[in-house]
């Protein structure tokens, strides 16, 4: 009797999981589709000026693969690069100057902001220094891009044309992350898939939508909107700075667009699981606003949506009931189907799609580890800096 009741309860849990997948398939902004690319654009009669701001801390390993692509931008208007060497110990600043001398192209200025004061994350303090230097040139746009991002020669002109044509104050592209090692193939496409599930790209660009997000590796921002939204001062303590930036712009009345990139790529390698683990866990609990109940809900939700379907198939095959196995297989099939477009975008084999529950279990553990590190007082980290808990960061107005 007890065993029958347990099987029946698990069947109903599996039914809830299938219902959740049906809703995700149709009701979450079609997050699984990968056709949200730069919107239609027309080239302006007169190209506005742009300043490119690149925060860089210990980036000598990736600069040779990324900075020349910025220097070589084929932009018809005035454009200039401000690279902010944020306390590097590996010669990042001098290497940037050497690459500029060797490759030519857009003018490059290398600056250094000094150590960030209390209440600022290091990256945003570097961005602030870069924007302050750029304002002397009175640019119409700011391109905020990370030091590990390589741009196609027409990247800047395409971004500016899209922003002007669509009337967007912020246009961001999710750079195609590196996928080379076995762990990158397993984990990286799912990272973008989960991000799109949280922030459906179609909703972000829809007028009147409250959904806001950006991808920090490639953000074109109107300079006047940066001032209106008080960027980066308004988000100075944010660890997940790209989402906070998009929220600040929307709150200031701006229009935001985010989509997948075709010709913007991250060159940073994550060859080992621990590299990817560190990338995710450093900010996962911050995404949950450091709230224990949100953590519990997230763990339960991940288990229900991603782990229950394969477990139901296994339980049903072991004698737990044909219905349980069939419902679990149906949920697993929907899950697999929604993941296939992202795998195609990353040019990965389709047999990785059924492994999404395994990948989700890794993300679940990374999120729990992020919370553990937080309560041990280690906080979030960026490039060797560890930041205090948000409630310990002073508000400087």
Tab-separated table of C-alpha atoms in Angstrom:
chain	number	residue	atom	x	y	z
A	1	UNK	CA	0.000	0.000	0.000
A	2	UNK	CA	2.765	2.437	0.984
A	3	UNK	CA	4.779	1.620	-2.117
A	4	UNK	CA	1.746	2.194	-4.354
A	5	UNK	CA	1.098	5.570	-2.743
A	6	UNK	CA	4.729	6.569	-3.239
A	7	UNK	CA	4.594	5.579	-6.927
A	8	UNK	CA	1.345	7.501	-7.367
A	9	UNK	CA	2.834	10.601	-5.692
A	10	UNK	CA	5.906	10.453	-7.914
A	11	UNK	CA	3.664	10.130	-10.973
A	12	UNK	CA	1.890	13.358	-10.011
A	13	UNK	CA	5.211	15.092	-9.448
A	14	UNK	CA	6.230	13.980	-12.939
A	15	UNK	CA	2.967	15.318	-14.345
A	16	UNK	CA	3.754	18.690	-12.760
A	17	UNK	CA	7.208	18.574	-14.358
A	18	UNK	CA	5.673	17.904	-17.780
A	19	UNK	CA	3.195	20.754	-17.264
A	20	UNK	CA	6.100	23.042	-16.372
A	21	UNK	CA	7.875	22.094	-19.603
A	22	UNK	CA	4.735	22.733	-21.648
A	23	UNK	CA	4.538	26.197	-20.121
A	24	UNK	CA	8.251	26.852	-20.711
A	25	UNK	CA	7.858	25.736	-24.314
A	26	UNK	CA	5.003	28.103	-25.103
A	27	UNK	CA	4.700	30.675	-22.324
A	28	UNK	CA	8.219	31.891	-21.506
A	29	UNK	CA	8.799	34.165	-24.462
A	30	UNK	CA	9.959	31.327	-26.716
A	31	UNK	CA	13.277	31.600	-24.864
A	32	UNK	CA	14.615	28.492	-26.582
A	33	UNK	CA	14.636	30.026	-30.050
A	34	UNK	CA	17.967	31.389	-31.252
A	35	UNK	CA	16.783	33.689	-34.039
A	36	UNK	CA	16.921	36.934	-32.036
A	37	UNK	CA	19.816	38.630	-33.844
A	38	UNK	CA	20.592	42.278	-34.577
A	39	UNK	CA	17.349	43.957	-35.692
A	40	UNK	CA	16.905	45.519	-39.151
A	41	UNK	CA	19.145	48.538	-39.598
A	42	UNK	CA	19.888	51.398	-41.947
A	43	UNK	CA	23.230	53.148	-42.150
A	44	UNK	CA	22.934	56.780	-41.046
A	45	UNK	CA	23.803	59.667	-43.318
A	46	UNK	CA	26.273	60.870	-40.687
A	47	UNK	CA	27.915	58.372	-38.355
A	48	UNK	CA	27.896	59.380	-34.660
A	49	UNK	CA	31.098	59.343	-32.629
A	50	UNK	CA	31.806	56.352	-30.381
A	51	UNK	CA	34.173	55.728	-27.484
A	52	UNK	CA	35.018	52.117	-26.685
A	53	UNK	CA	35.622	51.360	-22.986
A	54	UNK	CA	37.508	48.155	-22.115
A	55	UNK	CA	38.033	47.269	-18.419
A	56	UNK	CA	41.041	44.960	-18.189
A	57	UNK	CA	42.591	43.281	-15.181
A	58	UNK	CA	45.339	40.702	-15.791
A	59	UNK	CA	44.235	40.100	-19.379
A	60	UNK	CA	47.611	39.677	-21.099
A	61	UNK	CA	46.722	36.103	-22.067
A	62	UNK	CA	43.688	37.100	-24.157
A	63	UNK	CA	44.487	40.626	-25.399
A	64	UNK	CA	46.479	39.474	-28.458
A	65	UNK	CA	43.351	37.667	-29.703
A	66	UNK	CA	40.848	40.413	-28.856
A	67	UNK	CA	42.325	43.933	-28.865
A	68	UNK	CA	43.503	43.863	-32.525
A	69	UNK	CA	39.888	43.217	-33.546
A	70	UNK	CA	38.835	46.466	-31.869
A	71	UNK	CA	41.745	48.408	-33.327
A	72	UNK	CA	40.730	47.158	-36.785
A	73	UNK	CA	37.099	48.293	-36.624
A	74	UNK	CA	35.873	49.528	-39.998
A	75	UNK	CA	33.827	52.411	-38.624
A	76	UNK	CA	33.050	55.399	-40.871
A	77	UNK	CA	32.702	57.854	-37.979
A	78	UNK	CA	35.050	58.957	-35.216
A	79	UNK	CA	35.906	56.173	-32.793
A	80	UNK	CA	38.479	55.801	-30.033
A	81	UNK	CA	39.386	53.076	-27.533
A	82	UNK	CA	39.931	53.603	-23.794
A	83	UNK	CA	41.441	50.544	-22.146
A	84	UNK	CA	41.464	50.731	-18.357
A	85	UNK	CA	44.293	48.736	-16.801
A	86	UNK	CA	42.724	47.878	-13.472
A	87	UNK	CA	45.713	47.084	-11.266
A	88	UNK	CA	47.095	44.314	-13.498
A	89	UNK	CA	50.230	42.470	-12.484
A	90	UNK	CA	50.862	40.745	-15.833
A	91	UNK	CA	51.745	43.736	-18.019
A	92	UNK	CA	48.268	44.194	-19.490
A	93	UNK	CA	48.655	47.941	-20.022
A	94	UNK	CA	52.045	47.788	-21.739
A	95	UNK	CA	50.930	44.886	-23.909
A	96	UNK	CA	47.894	46.919	-25.019
A	97	UNK	CA	50.182	49.814	-26.030
A	98	UNK	CA	52.466	47.428	-27.911
A	99	UNK	CA	49.524	45.893	-29.780
A	100	UNK	CA	48.363	49.376	-30.730
A	101	UNK	CA	51.821	50.309	-32.048
A	102	UNK	CA	52.032	47.054	-33.982
A	103	UNK	CA	48.538	46.971	-35.499
A	104	UNK	CA	47.605	50.646	-35.766
A	105	UNK	CA	43.931	51.332	-36.391
A	106	UNK	CA	41.698	53.179	-33.935
A	107	UNK	CA	43.422	55.458	-31.393
A	108	UNK	CA	44.062	53.765	-28.052
A	109	UNK	CA	44.400	55.380	-24.636
A	110	UNK	CA	45.478	53.241	-21.668
A	111	UNK	CA	44.569	54.512	-18.218
A	112	UNK	CA	44.594	53.254	-14.641
A	113	UNK	CA	41.969	54.103	-12.010
A	114	UNK	CA	43.726	52.955	-8.847
A	115	UNK	CA	42.088	50.717	-6.267
A	116	UNK	CA	38.285	50.972	-6.047
A	117	UNK	CA	36.835	52.713	-2.999
A	118	UNK	CA	34.361	51.015	-0.677
A	119	UNK	CA	31.005	50.422	-2.320
A	120	UNK	CA	32.387	49.758	-5.813
A	121	UNK	CA	33.108	46.505	-7.581
A	122	UNK	CA	36.462	46.645	-9.323
A	123	UNK	CA	35.115	46.201	-12.842
A	124	UNK	CA	32.575	49.002	-12.500
A	125	UNK	CA	35.195	51.288	-10.971
A	126	UNK	CA	37.298	50.644	-14.080
A	127	UNK	CA	34.287	51.296	-16.315
A	128	UNK	CA	33.663	54.569	-14.468
A	129	UNK	CA	37.236	55.674	-15.123
A	130	UNK	CA	36.928	54.782	-18.798
A	131	UNK	CA	33.611	56.611	-19.219
A	132	UNK	CA	34.994	59.682	-17.432
A	133	UNK	CA	37.958	59.753	-19.818
A	134	UNK	CA	35.699	59.246	-22.817
A	135	UNK	CA	33.331	62.092	-21.902
A	136	UNK	CA	36.008	64.625	-22.786
A	137	UNK	CA	35.480	63.510	-26.414
A	138	UNK	CA	31.696	64.060	-26.129
A	139	UNK	CA	30.755	60.788	-27.862
A	140	UNK	CA	27.219	59.960	-28.917
A	141	UNK	CA	27.691	56.314	-27.941
A	142	UNK	CA	29.765	54.230	-25.565
A	143	UNK	CA	30.708	50.665	-26.440
A	144	UNK	CA	31.355	48.738	-23.232
A	145	UNK	CA	33.178	45.537	-24.097
A	146	UNK	CA	35.261	43.072	-22.115
A	147	UNK	CA	38.935	42.416	-22.762
A	148	UNK	CA	38.269	38.846	-23.881
A	149	UNK	CA	35.798	39.771	-26.648
A	150	UNK	CA	36.836	39.671	-30.307
A	151	UNK	CA	34.745	41.709	-32.757
A	152	UNK	CA	34.336	41.273	-36.495
A	153	UNK	CA	35.560	44.351	-38.447
A	154	UNK	CA	32.001	45.611	-39.003
A	155	UNK	CA	30.779	44.944	-35.457
A	156	UNK	CA	30.735	48.558	-34.306
A	157	UNK	CA	29.000	49.943	-37.384
A	158	UNK	CA	26.352	47.201	-37.215
A	159	UNK	CA	25.659	47.983	-33.548
A	160	UNK	CA	25.406	51.736	-34.139
A	161	UNK	CA	23.168	51.266	-37.182
A	162	UNK	CA	20.876	48.919	-35.234
A	163	UNK	CA	20.611	51.320	-32.291
A	164	UNK	CA	19.847	54.304	-34.501
A	165	UNK	CA	17.344	52.500	-36.717
A	166	UNK	CA	15.445	50.906	-33.846
A	167	UNK	CA	15.606	53.894	-31.497
A	168	UNK	CA	17.326	51.818	-28.816
A	169	UNK	CA	19.289	53.388	-25.975
A	170	UNK	CA	21.128	50.137	-25.290
A	171	UNK	CA	21.955	47.394	-27.789
A	172	UNK	CA	23.735	44.323	-26.469
A	173	UNK	CA	24.894	41.103	-28.063
A	174	UNK	CA	25.511	37.872	-26.189
A	175	UNK	CA	28.986	36.979	-27.442
A	176	UNK	CA	29.452	33.445	-28.662
A	177	UNK	CA	31.459	31.819	-25.864
A	178	UNK	CA	34.365	29.518	-26.545
A	179	UNK	CA	33.373	25.864	-26.917
A	180	UNK	CA	36.409	23.639	-27.463
A	181	UNK	CA	37.090	21.379	-24.469
A	182	UNK	CA	34.705	18.556	-23.444
A	183	UNK	CA	33.620	20.478	-20.340
A	184	UNK	CA	32.949	23.624	-22.403
A	185	UNK	CA	30.773	21.595	-24.764
A	186	UNK	CA	28.777	20.230	-21.855
A	187	UNK	CA	28.402	23.410	-19.809
A	188	UNK	CA	28.740	26.536	-21.985
A	189	UNK	CA	25.712	26.247	-24.318
A	190	UNK	CA	23.565	25.513	-21.264
A	191	UNK	CA	24.841	28.714	-19.626
A	192	UNK	CA	23.336	30.810	-22.432
A	193	UNK	CA	20.238	28.591	-22.537
A	194	UNK	CA	19.564	29.144	-18.815
A	195	UNK	CA	20.237	32.885	-19.168
A	196	UNK	CA	17.686	33.133	-21.977
A	197	UNK	CA	15.216	31.161	-19.869
A	198	UNK	CA	15.534	33.730	-17.084
A	199	UNK	CA	15.562	36.728	-19.446
A	200	UNK	CA	13.751	35.849	-22.702
A	201	UNK	CA	15.347	37.980	-25.397
A	202	UNK	CA	12.044	38.712	-27.144
A	203	UNK	CA	10.600	40.261	-24.004
A	204	UNK	CA	13.630	42.470	-23.384
A	205	UNK	CA	13.219	44.378	-26.646
A	206	UNK	CA	9.416	44.620	-26.464
A	207	UNK	CA	8.127	48.157	-25.737
A	208	UNK	CA	6.607	48.337	-22.266
A	209	UNK	CA	8.183	45.082	-21.090
A	210	UNK	CA	9.745	45.099	-17.623
A	211	UNK	CA	12.213	42.315	-18.493
A	212	UNK	CA	15.706	43.813	-18.622
A	213	UNK	CA	19.089	42.241	-19.270
A	214	UNK	CA	22.264	42.782	-21.245
A	215	UNK	CA	25.419	40.813	-21.954
A	216	UNK	CA	28.376	42.630	-20.448
A	217	UNK	CA	30.825	41.590	-23.134
A	218	UNK	CA	29.181	43.760	-25.782
A	219	UNK	CA	26.978	46.717	-24.807
A	220	UNK	CA	26.425	49.799	-26.972
A	221	UNK	CA	24.966	52.566	-24.810
A	222	UNK	CA	23.873	56.073	-25.713
A	223	UNK	CA	26.106	58.484	-23.814
A	224	UNK	CA	23.218	60.759	-22.838
A	225	UNK	CA	21.315	57.759	-21.467
A	226	UNK	CA	24.377	56.760	-19.419
A	227	UNK	CA	24.201	60.158	-17.730
A	228	UNK	CA	20.429	60.035	-17.297
A	229	UNK	CA	20.570	56.541	-15.775
A	230	UNK	CA	23.613	57.490	-13.630
A	231	UNK	CA	25.687	54.658	-15.081
A	232	UNK	CA	27.826	53.297	-13.593
A	233	UNK	CA	27.333	55.123	-10.253
A	234	UNK	CA	23.800	53.769	-9.822
A	235	UNK	CA	25.007	50.160	-10.122
A	236	UNK	CA	28.461	50.551	-8.531
A	237	UNK	CA	28.013	47.607	-6.128
A	238	UNK	CA	26.517	45.187	-8.683
A	239	UNK	CA	28.306	41.892	-9.207
A	240	UNK	CA	26.027	40.981	-12.135
A	241	UNK	CA	26.682	44.353	-13.722
A	242	UNK	CA	25.202	43.685	-17.163
A	243	UNK	CA	21.704	42.897	-15.877
A	244	UNK	CA	21.916	45.814	-13.436
A	245	UNK	CA	22.959	48.127	-16.273
A	246	UNK	CA	19.992	47.146	-18.435
A	247	UNK	CA	17.627	47.563	-15.477
A	248	UNK	CA	19.013	51.060	-14.760
A	249	UNK	CA	18.487	52.070	-18.406
A	250	UNK	CA	14.920	50.755	-18.456
A	251	UNK	CA	14.140	52.424	-15.152
A	252	UNK	CA	15.324	55.699	-16.688
A	253	UNK	CA	12.871	55.269	-19.550
A	254	UNK	CA	15.314	53.844	-22.080
A	255	UNK	CA	14.773	51.115	-24.651
A	256	UNK	CA	16.909	47.976	-24.446
A	257	UNK	CA	17.644	45.232	-26.962
A	258	UNK	CA	19.546	41.974	-26.399
A	259	UNK	CA	20.200	39.135	-28.804
A	260	UNK	CA	22.679	36.479	-29.823
A	261	UNK	CA	25.808	37.481	-31.737
A	262	UNK	CA	26.963	36.162	-35.071
A	263	UNK	CA	30.314	37.938	-35.261
A	264	UNK	CA	31.234	38.734	-31.659
A	265	UNK	CA	33.144	35.978	-29.837
A	266	UNK	CA	34.701	35.392	-26.430
A	267	UNK	CA	38.264	34.112	-26.662
A	268	UNK	CA	38.585	33.244	-22.991
A	269	UNK	CA	39.128	29.500	-22.452
A	270	UNK	CA	37.440	27.471	-19.716
A	271	UNK	CA	39.135	24.120	-20.334
A	272	UNK	CA	38.469	22.519	-16.944
A	273	UNK	CA	35.324	22.018	-14.919
A	274	UNK	CA	36.757	24.049	-12.042
A	275	UNK	CA	37.226	27.040	-14.389
A	276	UNK	CA	33.577	26.901	-15.408
A	277	UNK	CA	32.527	26.224	-11.811
A	278	UNK	CA	34.298	29.381	-10.674
A	279	UNK	CA	32.708	31.430	-13.462
A	280	UNK	CA	29.189	30.399	-12.452
A	281	UNK	CA	29.495	30.149	-8.675
A	282	UNK	CA	31.093	33.581	-8.241
A	283	UNK	CA	27.770	35.281	-9.008
A	284	UNK	CA	25.041	32.618	-8.875
A	285	UNK	CA	23.858	33.484	-5.366
A	286	UNK	CA	24.006	37.200	-6.185
A	287	UNK	CA	21.510	36.417	-8.973
A	288	UNK	CA	19.196	35.212	-6.193
A	289	UNK	CA	19.763	38.447	-4.240
A	290	UNK	CA	21.457	36.393	-1.495
A	291	UNK	CA	18.048	35.254	-0.256
A	292	UNK	CA	17.842	31.765	1.333
A	293	UNK	CA	14.210	31.239	0.326
A	294	UNK	CA	15.022	32.055	-3.299
A	295	UNK	CA	17.878	29.564	-3.083
A	296	UNK	CA	15.558	26.846	-1.771
A	297	UNK	CA	13.010	27.650	-4.469
A	298	UNK	CA	15.678	27.549	-7.172
A	299	UNK	CA	17.012	24.192	-6.014
A	300	UNK	CA	13.506	22.752	-5.863
A	301	UNK	CA	12.628	24.212	-9.259
A	302	UNK	CA	15.761	22.886	-10.941
A	303	UNK	CA	15.140	19.450	-9.460
A	304	UNK	CA	11.486	19.422	-10.521
A	305	UNK	CA	12.075	20.662	-14.049
A	306	UNK	CA	15.383	19.046	-14.989
A	307	UNK	CA	15.953	16.058	-12.703
A	308	UNK	CA	12.484	14.578	-12.256
A	309	UNK	CA	11.962	13.569	-15.942
A	310	UNK	CA	15.000	11.244	-16.221
A	311	UNK	CA	14.362	9.979	-12.699
A	312	UNK	CA	10.786	9.136	-13.691
A	313	UNK	CA	12.006	7.212	-16.722
A	314	UNK	CA	14.418	5.255	-14.522
A	315	UNK	CA	11.792	4.591	-11.825
A	316	UNK	CA	9.225	3.522	-14.401
A	317	UNK	CA	11.684	1.194	-16.125
A	318	UNK	CA	12.538	-0.355	-12.750
A	319	UNK	CA	8.910	-1.285	-12.155
A	320	UNK	CA	7.501	1.969	-10.844
A	321	UNK	CA	4.783	2.141	-13.468
A	322	UNK	CA	4.488	2.574	-17.226
A	323	UNK	CA	2.590	5.851	-16.836
A	324	UNK	CA	5.397	7.361	-14.780
A	325	UNK	CA	7.955	6.375	-17.406
A	326	UNK	CA	5.858	7.716	-20.284
A	327	UNK	CA	5.148	11.068	-18.632
A	328	UNK	CA	8.817	11.420	-17.655
A	329	UNK	CA	9.904	10.565	-21.201
A	330	UNK	CA	7.520	13.181	-22.593
A	331	UNK	CA	8.921	15.872	-20.291
A	332	UNK	CA	12.473	14.825	-21.143
A	333	UNK	CA	11.641	14.976	-24.860
A	334	UNK	CA	10.307	18.552	-24.568
A	335	UNK	CA	13.393	19.525	-22.589
A	336	UNK	CA	15.655	17.991	-25.221
A	337	UNK	CA	13.789	19.683	-28.041
A	338	UNK	CA	14.101	23.135	-26.505
A	339	UNK	CA	17.860	22.688	-26.066
A	340	UNK	CA	18.601	21.619	-29.645
A	341	UNK	CA	18.480	25.154	-31.150
A	342	UNK	CA	21.138	26.370	-28.713
A	343	UNK	CA	23.358	23.400	-29.534
A	344	UNK	CA	22.964	24.160	-33.238
A	345	UNK	CA	23.903	27.794	-32.580
A	346	UNK	CA	27.074	26.570	-30.862
A	347	UNK	CA	27.684	24.018	-33.639
A	348	UNK	CA	27.545	21.115	-31.210
A	349	UNK	CA	26.241	17.579	-31.856
A	350	UNK	CA	22.573	16.931	-31.033
A	351	UNK	CA	23.382	13.947	-28.808
A	352	UNK	CA	24.378	16.452	-26.109
A	353	UNK	CA	20.742	17.568	-25.770
A	354	UNK	CA	19.526	14.588	-23.691
A	355	UNK	CA	22.423	15.258	-21.293
A	356	UNK	CA	20.877	18.566	-20.183
A	357	UNK	CA	19.692	17.047	-16.836
A	358	UNK	CA	23.328	16.221	-16.044
A	359	UNK	CA	24.392	19.756	-16.881
A	360	UNK	CA	21.517	21.175	-14.827
A	361	UNK	CA	22.634	19.124	-11.825
A	362	UNK	CA	26.079	20.714	-12.126
A	363	UNK	CA	24.514	24.187	-12.187
A	364	UNK	CA	22.426	23.272	-9.143
A	365	UNK	CA	25.592	22.320	-7.253
A	366	UNK	CA	27.366	25.478	-8.437
A	367	UNK	CA	24.503	27.591	-7.118
A	368	UNK	CA	24.564	25.863	-3.744
A	369	UNK	CA	28.338	26.285	-3.608
A	370	UNK	CA	27.926	29.992	-4.383
A	371	UNK	CA	25.632	30.315	-1.348
A	372	UNK	CA	28.064	28.344	0.838
A	373	UNK	CA	30.928	30.647	-0.154
A	374	UNK	CA	28.753	33.665	0.567
A	375	UNK	CA	27.908	32.534	4.101
A	376	UNK	CA	31.535	31.673	4.746
A	377	UNK	CA	32.210	35.366	4.214
A	378	UNK	CA	34.146	34.959	0.981
A	379	UNK	CA	31.650	36.909	-1.094
A	380	UNK	CA	31.709	37.255	-4.869
A	381	UNK	CA	34.967	37.641	-6.740
A	382	UNK	CA	36.184	39.271	-9.928
A	383	UNK	CA	39.761	38.976	-11.146
A	384	UNK	CA	41.281	38.193	-7.780
A	385	UNK	CA	39.145	40.626	-5.783
A	386	UNK	CA	36.603	39.427	-3.258
A	387	UNK	CA	33.656	41.661	-2.403
A	388	UNK	CA	31.761	41.940	0.821
A	389	UNK	CA	28.195	40.863	1.225
A	390	UNK	CA	25.799	43.502	-0.184
A	391	UNK	CA	24.537	44.400	3.261
A	392	UNK	CA	28.129	45.162	4.285
A	393	UNK	CA	28.795	47.515	1.360
A	394	UNK	CA	28.213	51.133	2.387
A	395	UNK	CA	25.812	53.251	0.361
A	396	UNK	CA	27.649	56.406	-0.619
A	397	UNK	CA	24.606	58.065	-2.149
